[in-house]
Short mmCIF file of C-alpha atoms in Angstrom, two decimals:
data_model
loop_
_atom_site.label_atom_id
_atom_site.label_comp_id
_atom_site.label_asym_id
_atom_site.label_seq_id
_atom_site.Cartn_x
_atom_site.Cartn_y
_atom_site.Cartn_z
CA MET O 1 121.24 167.18 124.67
CA GLU O 2 123.26 170.38 124.84
CA VAL O 3 122.03 173.63 123.41
CA SER O 4 125.17 174.08 121.28
CA ASN O 5 124.67 170.71 119.60
CA SER O 6 120.99 171.37 118.97
CA SER O 7 121.68 174.75 117.48
CA LYS O 8 124.43 173.29 115.34
CA ALA O 9 122.07 170.63 114.02
CA LEU O 10 119.42 173.18 113.25
CA ARG O 11 122.01 175.31 111.47
CA PHE O 12 122.76 172.61 108.92
CA ILE O 13 119.45 170.88 108.53
CA THR O 14 115.86 171.11 109.66
CA HIS O 15 113.78 168.09 110.50
CA GLN O 16 111.33 168.61 107.63
CA PRO O 17 113.72 167.61 104.79
CA PHE O 18 115.05 164.78 106.93
CA PHE O 19 111.66 163.20 107.59
CA SER O 20 110.61 163.82 103.98
CA ALA O 21 113.64 161.89 102.71
CA VAL O 22 112.93 159.01 105.11
CA GLY O 23 109.20 158.91 104.31
CA SER O 24 109.79 158.93 100.54
CA GLY O 25 112.35 156.14 100.75
CA ASP O 26 115.00 158.28 99.01
CA LEU O 27 118.19 156.73 100.36
CA ASP O 28 120.52 158.90 98.27
CA SER O 29 118.97 162.15 99.50
CA LEU O 30 119.10 160.87 103.06
CA LYS O 31 122.78 160.01 102.73
CA GLN O 32 123.54 163.44 101.30
CA LEU O 33 121.78 165.15 104.21
CA LEU O 34 123.62 163.09 106.82
CA ASP O 35 126.96 163.41 105.00
CA LYS O 36 126.52 167.16 104.91
CA LEU O 37 125.75 167.19 108.62
CA SER O 38 128.70 165.02 109.57
CA GLY O 39 131.06 166.66 107.06
CA ASP O 40 130.96 170.00 108.82
CA ASP O 41 132.29 168.54 112.07
CA PRO O 42 133.30 164.85 111.71
CA SER O 43 134.39 164.64 115.33
CA ASP O 44 130.92 165.54 116.61
CA ALA O 45 128.84 162.34 116.32
CA SER O 46 126.26 163.49 118.83
CA THR O 47 124.58 165.64 116.19
CA ILE O 48 123.50 162.62 114.09
CA SER O 49 122.47 160.71 117.21
CA ASP O 50 120.30 163.65 118.25
CA LEU O 51 118.82 163.66 114.76
CA MET O 52 117.94 159.95 115.08
CA ALA O 53 116.08 160.76 118.30
CA LEU O 54 114.21 163.64 116.71
CA GLN O 55 110.40 163.16 116.54
CA ASN O 56 107.83 164.59 114.15
CA GLU O 57 104.39 165.92 115.04
CA ALA O 58 103.08 162.33 115.52
CA GLY O 59 105.91 161.56 117.89
CA GLU O 60 107.56 159.27 115.33
CA THR O 61 111.32 158.98 114.95
CA ALA O 62 112.96 158.34 111.60
CA LEU O 63 113.48 154.69 112.58
CA PHE O 64 109.81 154.38 113.51
CA LEU O 65 108.75 155.88 110.18
CA ALA O 66 111.02 153.53 108.18
CA ALA O 67 109.84 150.50 110.18
CA ALA O 68 106.18 151.43 109.72
CA LYS O 69 106.58 151.76 105.93
CA ASN O 70 108.81 148.65 105.67
CA LEU O 71 111.67 150.65 104.12
CA HIS O 72 114.28 148.05 104.95
CA GLU O 73 117.27 149.73 103.30
CA ILE O 74 116.48 153.09 104.89
CA PHE O 75 115.96 151.39 108.24
CA SER O 76 119.26 149.50 108.08
CA TYR O 77 121.10 152.68 107.15
CA LEU O 78 119.56 154.68 110.01
CA LEU O 79 120.12 151.80 112.42
CA SER O 80 123.87 152.20 112.02
CA PHE O 81 123.57 155.65 113.67
CA SER O 82 121.19 154.56 116.46
CA ASP O 83 121.31 152.76 119.76
CA ILE O 84 118.72 150.76 121.70
CA GLN O 85 117.52 153.82 123.58
CA THR O 86 116.67 155.52 120.30
CA LEU O 87 114.76 152.42 119.17
CA LYS O 88 112.72 152.42 122.38
CA ILE O 89 111.40 155.95 121.80
CA ARG O 90 107.62 155.64 121.51
CA SER O 91 105.35 157.56 119.21
CA ASN O 92 102.00 159.07 120.13
CA SER O 93 100.50 155.63 119.38
CA ASP O 94 102.46 154.28 122.36
CA MET O 95 104.60 151.97 120.20
CA ASP O 96 108.30 151.90 119.39
CA ALA O 97 109.93 150.95 116.07
CA PHE O 98 110.14 147.22 116.86
CA HIS O 99 106.54 147.10 118.03
CA ILE O 100 105.16 148.76 114.89
CA ALA O 101 107.24 146.48 112.64
CA ALA O 102 105.90 143.40 114.45
CA LYS O 103 102.33 144.65 114.33
CA LEU O 104 102.48 145.33 110.59
CA GLY O 105 104.23 142.03 109.83
CA HIS O 106 107.52 143.45 108.51
CA LEU O 107 109.53 140.27 109.03
CA GLY O 108 112.88 141.52 107.67
CA ILE O 109 113.05 144.47 110.06
CA VAL O 110 111.91 142.31 112.99
CA LYS O 111 114.62 139.72 112.36
CA GLU O 112 117.30 142.39 111.96
CA LEU O 113 116.42 143.99 115.30
CA LEU O 114 116.17 140.62 117.08
CA GLY O 115 119.60 139.74 115.79
CA ILE O 116 121.08 142.87 117.38
CA TRP O 117 118.93 143.49 120.49
CA PRO O 118 116.74 140.44 121.33
CA GLU O 119 115.48 142.20 124.45
CA LEU O 120 113.41 144.54 122.28
CA CYS O 121 110.72 141.84 121.99
CA LYS O 122 109.93 142.34 125.70
CA SER O 123 108.98 146.00 125.33
CA CYS O 124 105.27 146.56 125.96
CA ASP O 125 103.03 149.59 125.66
CA SER O 126 101.05 151.22 128.48
CA SER O 127 98.36 148.49 128.31
CA ASN O 128 101.10 145.85 128.59
CA THR O 129 100.53 144.78 124.99
CA SER O 130 103.62 142.99 123.74
CA PRO O 131 104.88 142.93 120.13
CA LEU O 132 104.04 139.21 120.11
CA TYR O 133 100.42 139.99 120.95
CA SER O 134 100.19 142.66 118.24
CA ALA O 135 101.67 140.32 115.60
CA ALA O 136 99.45 137.41 116.67
CA VAL O 137 96.14 139.29 116.48
CA LYS O 138 97.09 140.49 112.97
CA ASP O 139 97.79 136.87 111.88
CA HIS O 140 101.48 137.45 111.08
CA LEU O 141 102.62 133.86 111.63
CA ASP O 142 106.23 134.35 110.50
CA VAL O 143 106.72 137.29 112.86
CA VAL O 144 105.18 135.33 115.74
CA ASN O 145 107.56 132.41 115.15
CA ALA O 146 110.55 134.76 114.88
CA ILE O 147 109.73 136.41 118.23
CA LEU O 148 109.09 133.06 119.94
CA ASP O 149 112.40 131.74 118.59
CA ALA O 150 114.09 134.67 120.32
CA ASP O 151 112.25 134.22 123.64
CA ALA O 152 109.48 131.62 124.10
CA SER O 153 108.61 132.96 127.57
CA LEU O 154 106.90 135.96 125.94
CA ILE O 155 103.94 133.70 125.23
CA LYS O 156 102.75 134.13 128.83
CA ILE O 157 102.77 137.93 128.86
CA VAL O 158 99.25 139.12 129.63
CA ARG O 159 97.69 142.50 128.96
CA LYS O 160 96.12 144.59 131.70
CA ASN O 161 92.81 142.84 131.03
CA GLY O 162 94.52 139.50 131.66
CA LYS O 163 94.34 138.23 128.09
CA THR O 164 97.22 136.50 126.35
CA ALA O 165 97.87 136.39 122.62
CA LEU O 166 96.12 132.99 122.58
CA HIS O 167 92.90 134.48 123.97
CA THR O 168 92.52 136.98 121.14
CA ALA O 169 93.80 134.68 118.39
CA ALA O 170 91.27 132.05 119.47
CA ARG O 171 88.47 134.62 119.48
CA TYR O 172 89.26 135.71 115.92
CA GLY O 173 89.61 132.10 114.69
CA LEU O 174 93.30 132.41 113.69
CA LEU O 175 93.99 128.67 113.50
CA GLN O 176 97.65 128.78 112.45
CA ILE O 177 98.51 131.31 115.17
CA VAL O 178 96.69 129.18 117.77
CA LYS O 179 98.62 126.08 116.67
CA ALA O 180 101.95 127.93 116.81
CA LEU O 181 101.29 129.27 120.33
CA ILE O 182 100.07 125.92 121.70
CA ASP O 183 103.01 124.06 120.17
CA ARG O 184 105.37 126.34 122.12
CA ASP O 185 103.60 125.89 125.47
CA ARG O 186 100.45 123.82 126.03
CA GLY O 187 100.04 125.29 129.51
CA ILE O 188 98.95 128.60 128.03
CA VAL O 189 95.44 127.26 127.31
CA SER O 190 94.55 127.21 131.01
CA ILE O 191 95.46 130.87 131.68
CA LYS O 192 92.41 132.93 132.64
CA ASP O 193 91.85 136.62 132.03
CA LYS O 194 90.36 139.05 134.56
CA LYS O 195 86.86 137.80 133.68
CA GLY O 196 87.91 134.24 134.49
CA GLN O 197 87.76 133.19 130.84
CA THR O 198 90.16 130.69 129.31
CA ALA O 199 91.12 130.56 125.64
CA LEU O 200 88.32 128.00 125.19
CA HIS O 201 85.73 130.54 126.33
CA MET O 202 87.07 132.94 123.71
CA ALA O 203 87.30 130.31 120.96
CA VAL O 204 83.66 129.17 121.24
CA LYS O 205 82.55 132.78 120.70
CA GLY O 206 84.15 132.64 117.25
CA GLN O 207 83.11 130.74 114.16
CA CYS O 208 85.99 128.30 113.75
CA PRO O 209 85.34 124.85 115.29
CA LEU O 210 88.88 123.79 114.34
CA VAL O 211 90.30 126.31 116.84
CA VAL O 212 88.02 124.91 119.56
CA GLU O 213 89.15 121.38 118.74
CA GLU O 214 92.82 122.40 118.75
CA ILE O 215 92.52 123.91 122.24
CA LEU O 216 90.66 120.89 123.63
CA GLN O 217 93.28 118.55 122.20
CA ALA O 218 95.92 120.52 124.09
CA ASP O 219 94.05 120.34 127.43
CA CYS O 220 90.61 118.74 127.67
CA SER O 221 90.39 119.46 131.40
CA ILE O 222 89.31 123.07 130.73
CA LEU O 223 86.09 121.87 129.04
CA ASN O 224 83.94 122.62 132.11
CA GLU O 225 85.95 125.59 133.45
CA ARG O 226 83.76 128.50 134.56
CA ASP O 227 84.35 132.21 134.32
CA LYS O 228 83.52 134.65 137.12
CA LYS O 229 79.85 134.58 136.08
CA GLY O 230 79.74 130.80 136.27
CA ASN O 231 79.55 130.31 132.51
CA THR O 232 81.15 127.29 130.86
CA ALA O 233 82.18 127.06 127.22
CA VAL O 234 78.76 125.53 126.42
CA HIS O 235 77.07 128.60 127.92
CA MET O 236 79.25 130.92 125.83
CA ALA O 237 78.73 129.04 122.56
CA THR O 238 74.97 128.88 123.13
CA ARG O 239 74.67 132.58 123.98
CA LYS O 240 76.57 133.51 120.80
CA GLY O 241 74.45 131.13 118.69
CA ARG O 242 77.43 129.07 117.47
CA SER O 243 75.68 125.81 116.56
CA GLN O 244 78.83 124.11 115.22
CA ASN O 245 80.79 124.87 118.37
CA VAL O 246 77.93 123.63 120.56
CA SER O 247 77.77 120.36 118.60
CA LEU O 248 81.54 119.93 118.90
CA LEU O 249 81.55 120.53 122.67
CA LEU O 250 78.72 118.04 123.17
CA THR O 251 80.72 115.27 121.48
CA TYR O 252 82.95 115.10 124.56
CA THR O 253 81.55 112.70 127.14
CA SER O 254 82.98 114.72 130.04
CA VAL O 255 81.02 117.86 129.17
CA ASP O 256 78.58 119.15 131.80
CA VAL O 257 75.62 119.99 129.60
CA ASN O 258 73.43 120.98 132.57
CA ALA O 259 75.88 123.32 134.31
CA ILE O 260 74.11 126.23 136.02
CA ASN O 261 75.71 129.69 135.98
CA ASN O 262 75.41 132.49 138.54
CA GLN O 263 72.16 133.67 136.93
CA HIS O 264 70.70 130.20 137.54
CA GLU O 265 70.63 129.37 133.83
CA THR O 266 71.66 126.29 131.89
CA ALA O 267 72.58 126.25 128.21
CA MET O 268 68.98 125.24 127.42
CA ASP O 269 67.69 128.36 129.19
CA LEU O 270 70.06 130.51 127.14
CA ALA O 271 68.96 128.77 123.91
CA ASP O 272 65.36 129.84 124.59
CA LYS O 273 66.47 133.47 124.62
CA LEU O 274 68.04 133.28 121.16
CA GLN O 275 66.35 134.78 118.14
CA TYR O 276 64.42 132.21 116.13
CA GLY O 277 66.44 130.79 113.26
CA GLU O 278 68.11 127.73 111.81
CA SER O 279 71.13 127.91 114.12
CA THR O 280 68.84 128.22 117.15
CA LEU O 281 66.94 125.10 116.12
CA GLU O 282 70.19 123.21 115.60
CA ILE O 283 71.47 124.25 119.04
CA LYS O 284 68.25 123.18 120.76
CA GLU O 285 68.25 119.86 118.92
CA SER O 286 71.88 119.18 119.86
CA LEU O 287 71.27 120.10 123.50
CA THR O 288 68.14 117.93 123.64
CA GLU O 289 69.97 114.93 122.20
CA ALA O 290 72.74 115.43 124.78
CA GLY O 291 70.19 115.41 127.61
CA ALA O 292 70.19 119.13 128.36
CA LYS O 293 67.55 120.42 130.77
CA TYR O 294 66.22 123.72 131.97
CA ALA O 295 67.61 124.90 135.29
CA ARG O 296 64.25 124.34 136.97
CA HIS O 297 64.29 120.69 135.87
CA VAL O 298 67.86 119.86 136.86
CA GLY O 299 67.79 117.16 139.51
CA LYS O 300 64.20 116.20 138.62
CA VAL O 301 62.82 113.50 136.34
CA ASP O 302 61.40 115.20 133.25
CA GLU O 303 59.14 112.71 131.51
CA ALA O 304 58.62 114.94 128.49
CA MET O 305 62.36 115.32 128.07
CA GLU O 306 62.88 111.59 128.35
CA LEU O 307 60.19 111.02 125.73
CA LYS O 308 61.85 113.50 123.38
CA ARG O 309 65.19 111.81 123.89
CA THR O 310 63.65 108.40 123.17
CA VAL O 311 61.99 109.69 120.01
CA SER O 312 65.26 111.28 118.95
CA ASP O 313 67.13 108.02 119.53
CA ILE O 314 64.55 106.11 117.50
CA LYS O 315 64.77 108.67 114.72
CA HIS O 316 68.54 108.37 114.57
CA GLU O 317 68.37 104.58 114.62
CA VAL O 318 65.83 104.51 111.78
CA HIS O 319 67.94 106.97 109.83
CA SER O 320 71.00 104.79 110.41
CA GLN O 321 69.16 101.68 109.24
CA PHE O 322 67.89 103.53 106.19
CA LYS O 323 71.44 104.54 105.27
CA GLU O 324 72.64 100.95 105.72
CA HIS O 325 69.77 99.72 103.56
CA GLU O 326 70.65 102.25 100.88
CA GLN O 327 74.29 101.18 100.94
CA THR O 328 73.26 97.52 100.68
CA ARG O 329 70.96 98.34 97.76
CA ARG O 330 73.78 100.09 95.96
CA ARG O 331 76.12 97.15 96.51
CA VAL O 332 73.48 94.69 95.23
CA SER O 333 72.85 96.94 92.25
CA GLY O 334 76.56 96.97 91.49
CA ILE O 335 76.74 93.18 91.71
CA ALA O 336 73.71 92.88 89.42
CA LYS O 337 75.33 95.17 86.85
CA GLU O 338 78.53 93.15 87.01
CA LEU O 339 76.61 89.90 86.54
CA LYS O 340 74.71 91.37 83.62
CA LYS O 341 77.99 92.39 82.05
CA LEU O 342 79.38 88.88 82.55
CA HIS O 343 76.21 87.41 81.04
CA ARG O 344 76.51 89.64 78.01
CA GLU O 345 80.17 88.75 77.53
CA ALA O 346 79.48 85.03 77.89
CA VAL O 347 76.61 85.16 75.39
CA GLN O 348 78.73 87.19 72.99
CA ASN O 349 81.60 84.68 73.26
CA THR O 350 79.17 81.84 72.59
CA THR O 351 77.71 83.71 69.62
CA ASN O 352 81.15 84.24 68.11
CA SER O 353 82.08 80.59 68.62
CA VAL O 354 78.88 79.31 67.04
CA THR O 355 79.29 81.67 64.08
CA VAL O 356 82.78 80.35 63.35
CA VAL O 357 81.65 76.73 63.63
CA ALA O 358 78.61 77.39 61.42
CA VAL O 359 80.87 78.87 58.73
CA LEU O 360 83.08 75.76 58.91
CA PHE O 361 80.09 73.44 58.55
CA ALA O 362 78.73 75.46 55.62
CA SER O 363 82.12 75.45 53.90
CA ILE O 364 82.52 71.70 54.32
CA ALA O 365 79.00 70.94 53.12
CA PHE O 366 79.35 73.22 50.10
CA LEU O 367 82.69 71.74 49.04
CA ALA O 368 81.63 68.16 49.64
CA ILE O 369 78.85 68.17 47.00
CA PHE O 370 81.31 69.29 44.28
CA ASN O 371 84.16 66.90 45.22
CA LEU O 372 82.45 63.52 44.90
CA PRO O 373 84.34 60.28 44.38
CA GLY O 374 83.87 58.74 40.90
CA GLN O 375 83.79 62.07 39.09
CA TYR O 376 80.98 63.03 36.65
CA PHE O 377 79.55 62.05 33.24
CA THR O 378 80.99 63.95 30.28
CA ASP O 379 78.49 63.05 27.52
CA LYS O 380 76.05 65.75 26.51
CA SER O 381 72.88 64.16 27.83
CA ASN O 382 74.26 63.50 31.31
CA ALA O 383 76.97 66.17 31.50
CA GLY O 384 77.73 67.11 35.11
CA LYS O 385 75.87 64.17 36.62
CA ALA O 386 77.78 62.26 39.26
CA ASN O 387 78.63 58.67 38.50
CA ILE O 388 77.29 57.66 41.92
CA ALA O 389 74.11 59.73 41.65
CA ASP O 390 71.83 56.69 41.36
CA SER O 391 73.08 55.00 44.52
CA ILE O 392 71.09 55.07 47.74
CA ALA O 393 74.18 56.05 49.72
CA PHE O 394 74.63 59.17 47.57
CA ARG O 395 71.01 60.16 48.00
CA VAL O 396 71.37 59.86 51.77
CA PHE O 397 74.62 61.84 51.57
CA CYS O 398 73.02 64.56 49.43
CA LEU O 399 70.04 64.93 51.76
CA LEU O 400 72.10 65.10 54.95
CA ASN O 401 74.77 67.33 53.40
CA ALA O 402 72.18 69.80 52.10
CA THR O 403 70.45 69.84 55.48
CA SER O 404 73.76 70.62 57.20
CA LEU O 405 74.56 73.33 54.63
CA PHE O 406 71.26 75.20 54.90
CA ILE O 407 71.13 74.94 58.70
CA SER O 408 74.67 76.33 58.94
CA LEU O 409 73.89 79.15 56.53
CA ALA O 410 70.72 80.00 58.46
CA VAL O 411 72.72 80.12 61.69
CA VAL O 412 75.32 82.39 60.11
CA VAL O 413 72.65 84.76 58.79
CA VAL O 414 70.92 84.91 62.18
CA GLN O 415 74.15 85.52 64.07
CA ILE O 416 75.41 88.33 61.83
CA THR O 417 72.07 90.16 61.49
CA LEU O 418 70.54 89.77 64.95
CA VAL O 419 71.32 92.58 67.40
CA ALA O 420 69.68 91.92 70.75
CA TRP O 421 70.30 94.11 73.75
CA ASP O 422 68.22 91.90 76.01
CA THR O 423 70.53 89.32 77.55
CA ARG O 424 67.64 86.94 78.19
CA ALA O 425 66.59 87.09 74.51
CA GLN O 426 70.20 86.52 73.46
CA ARG O 427 70.40 83.43 75.66
CA GLN O 428 67.24 82.04 74.06
CA VAL O 429 68.62 82.64 70.56
CA VAL O 430 71.92 81.00 71.50
CA SER O 431 70.05 78.01 72.93
CA VAL O 432 68.08 77.52 69.67
CA VAL O 433 71.19 78.05 67.53
CA ASN O 434 73.13 75.48 69.55
CA LYS O 435 70.43 72.88 68.94
CA LEU O 436 70.50 73.67 65.22
CA MET O 437 74.26 73.20 65.23
CA TRP O 438 73.79 69.78 66.86
CA VAL O 439 71.49 68.87 63.99
CA ALA O 440 74.01 70.20 61.44
CA CYS O 441 76.80 68.25 63.11
CA THR O 442 74.69 65.07 63.08
CA CYS O 443 73.82 65.56 59.40
CA THR O 444 77.47 66.12 58.51
CA CYS O 445 78.51 62.96 60.33
CA GLY O 446 75.68 61.02 58.65
CA ALA O 447 76.73 62.34 55.24
CA PHE O 448 80.30 61.28 55.93
CA LEU O 449 79.27 57.78 56.93
CA SER O 450 76.92 57.34 53.95
CA ILE O 451 79.51 58.39 51.41
CA ALA O 452 82.07 56.21 53.16
CA PHE O 453 80.14 53.08 52.08
CA LEU O 454 80.55 54.11 48.43
CA VAL O 455 84.19 55.05 48.73
CA VAL O 456 85.40 51.83 50.37
CA GLY O 457 83.26 49.64 48.10
CA LYS O 458 81.38 46.45 48.91
CA PRO O 459 84.49 44.27 49.46
CA ASN O 460 85.70 46.71 52.13
CA SER O 461 82.34 47.60 53.59
CA TRP O 462 83.56 46.42 56.95
CA MET O 463 85.65 49.61 57.14
CA ALA O 464 82.57 51.82 56.81
CA ILE O 465 80.66 49.67 59.28
CA THR O 466 83.53 49.95 61.76
CA ILE O 467 83.60 53.75 61.39
CA THR O 468 79.84 53.88 61.90
CA ILE O 469 79.98 51.68 64.99
CA MET O 470 82.75 53.85 66.47
CA GLY O 471 81.45 57.27 65.49
CA ALA O 472 77.72 56.92 66.13
CA PRO O 473 77.97 56.16 69.89
CA ILE O 474 80.43 59.03 70.35
CA LEU O 475 78.15 61.48 68.59
CA VAL O 476 74.96 60.26 70.28
CA GLY O 477 76.58 60.06 73.71
CA ASP O 478 78.04 63.56 73.52
CA SER O 479 74.70 64.98 72.35
CA CYS O 480 72.79 63.26 75.14
CA LYS O 481 75.28 64.53 77.69
CA HIS O 482 74.77 68.16 76.60
CA VAL O 483 71.00 67.72 76.56
CA LEU O 484 71.03 66.40 80.13
CA LEU O 485 73.26 69.26 81.27
CA CYS O 486 70.91 71.83 79.73
CA PHE O 487 67.83 70.27 81.31
CA SER O 488 69.51 70.05 84.72
CA GLY O 489 70.53 73.74 84.46
CA ASN O 490 66.97 74.77 83.65
CA THR O 491 65.64 72.73 86.57
CA LEU O 492 67.92 74.47 89.08
CA GLY O 493 66.86 77.89 87.81
CA PHE O 494 68.78 81.12 87.70
CA SER O 495 67.39 82.40 90.99
CA ALA O 496 68.99 79.59 92.95
CA VAL O 497 72.45 80.48 91.71
CA THR O 498 74.53 82.80 93.84
CA PRO O 499 76.41 85.66 92.20
CA LYS O 500 79.71 83.89 92.78
CA ASP O 501 78.44 80.59 91.29
CA ALA O 502 76.86 82.45 88.41
CA SER O 503 80.11 84.13 87.52
CA LYS O 504 81.92 80.80 87.72
CA GLY O 505 79.24 79.23 85.55
CA LEU O 506 79.56 81.93 82.93
CA VAL O 507 83.30 81.53 82.79
CA GLY O 508 82.86 77.75 82.58
CA ALA O 509 80.33 78.15 79.79
CA SER O 510 82.71 80.34 77.88
CA LEU O 511 85.52 77.80 78.26
CA SER O 512 83.16 74.97 77.30
CA HIS O 513 82.17 76.73 74.08
CA GLY O 514 85.81 77.35 73.36
CA ARG O 515 86.61 73.64 73.75
CA THR O 516 83.58 72.73 71.60
CA LEU O 517 84.85 75.05 68.89
CA GLN O 518 88.25 73.35 68.97
CA ILE O 519 86.61 69.89 68.73
CA TYR O 520 84.48 71.02 65.78
CA GLN O 521 87.53 72.43 64.01
CA ILE O 522 89.52 69.24 64.54
CA LEU O 523 86.56 67.11 63.39
CA MET O 524 86.09 69.12 60.22
CA THR O 525 89.79 69.07 59.44
CA ILE O 526 89.88 65.28 59.79
CA THR O 527 86.79 65.00 57.59
CA LEU O 528 88.36 67.08 54.82
CA ILE O 529 91.60 65.11 54.99
CA LEU O 530 89.78 61.76 54.78
CA ARG O 531 87.52 62.94 51.99
CA ARG O 532 90.39 64.28 49.90
CA SER O 533 92.46 61.13 50.48
CA MET O 534 89.55 58.92 49.42
CA LEU O 535 88.97 61.10 46.34
CA CYS O 536 92.60 60.80 45.32
CA ARG O 537 92.50 57.02 45.88
CA HIS O 538 89.37 56.69 43.71
CA GLN O 539 90.96 58.69 40.88
CA ILE O 540 94.05 56.50 40.98
#
C-alpha cells in the first residue's frame, strides 16, 4: 500500500467511525462513509480496498467483525469491495472471516462465501483447525453439511494433535454431527490421533451410548483397537466410569473383555480403582457377567469367578422365569375377566328373556279368568258368577290358571327387584326362576286343556282328548330334555370347561334362551287366538 493512498484515506476518514458503523450494523452510515471516500476520487478504488483490509486493535477487519456479529447485509455490502486475500486476513484469534462465521454457526454468511470462493473452507489456523472442525464441535449441523457439500474431503483434515472433527464430536456426544460425518465417509472412524485413539475411544469417554453404537455400526472392527498405552474402548469406558457404555460394548460377542494394557491391567483391574458408587457396581457386575478377569488371573482357571458366573446365570434364569410367570398370570387374569364378563352378559340376557316370558304368562292368566266361555249370571244373588263355575273342568282350570298367574308375578317381582353382583348367585337365581317358569308353563297348558273340555262340549270331547294326547307328550318331553341337559351340565362341572368352550357355551345358552322366548311367545299367541275363537263360537 502506497503512502499517498494511505494518507489520502486518513484525510477523509479514520478507522474509528468506520468500525463503529460496521459494529453497530448501521448500513446507511457505512454507505455514507464509503460514498464520501469514493466521491472525492472515483478513479482511485485502492482506497476502499485498503480500508477493507484495515484491522482494529483486535486484529479484526470489517468483514471479520460483520461475520462475527452475523450482520448479513453489512457483510454482503462490504464483500462487494473485497477480494479473497482480504477475507483471508486473520485476527488475533488466528481466524479469518469465514472461519469465525462457521464457528458461530452463521449459515447465511457461510453459504454466501462458499458460493463465491469455495476454497475458503480449506483455510486452517496455526493448529490446523479447519472451519469444519470448529462448526462440528459447536454442533452447527447446517454449517457442517454446507461445508461438506462444498468439499467432502475436508472431513479427513486432522489437527496437529491428530484429531478429526469426528473425534471431538464423539467425545462431546454430538449425535447428529457424528451421523452426518459418518454418512459422508465411513472410513473416518478408523483414523487415529497422535495418542493412537480412534473415535470409539473418544466416544466411550462421553455419556451418549447412541454415539458409541453409531460408530460401531459404521465399523465394528475397531472394537478392540488399542491406543499407544494399550487401552481398548472397554478400558477407556471403565476408567471414566461410564456404566452404560461398558454394558453396550460387552453386548458385542467379538469384544476382548480381558485385554491387558501396557500397565498390565484389564478392565476389571481398572474397575477396582474406581470410587465406590452405583455406576461402579454396575460396571463390575457387567464385567463379571461377561467373564472379565483380573490381569493376574488371565490364562488361569478362577474357580471363584466361575462360581460367580454360574450364580449370575442362575439369577438371570430365575428372573426370566419369574417374568414369564408374571406375564402368564396377567394373561390368565385377562381371560378370567373376559369370561366373567361373558357370564354376566349371558345371565343378564337370560334374566331379560325370563322376565318378558313371565309377563306374558301373567297377562294370559289374568285375562283368561275374566274371559270365560258361557258368560256370567246376571241375577242379583249370583251376579258375576260364571255359568261354568260348578263344573270340575272349571275348577281345574281356575286352580292351574291361578298357579300360573302367581308364579309368573313372583318371577317378575324377583327379576325387577333383585340386583346381584355375584355372577354365581345370579346363575342360581336364574336356575330357580327357570324351574318356576316350567311350572307356570305346565299350569297354563293344563288350564288350556281343562277349559277345552268345556268349550267343545261332550259330543265333541274327542277334540279335547286329541289336543291333550298331542300336547302333553310335547310338553313333558321338552321339559325332560331340559332337565337332563341341566343335570349333565352340573355333572361335568365348570372347572372341566376350557375358556373357549365356556365362551361357546355362554353364547349357546343365550341363543337357546332366545329361541325359548320365541317359542313361548308363539305358544301364548296361539292360546289367545284359540281362546278368543272359542269364546266367540260359544256366544254365537
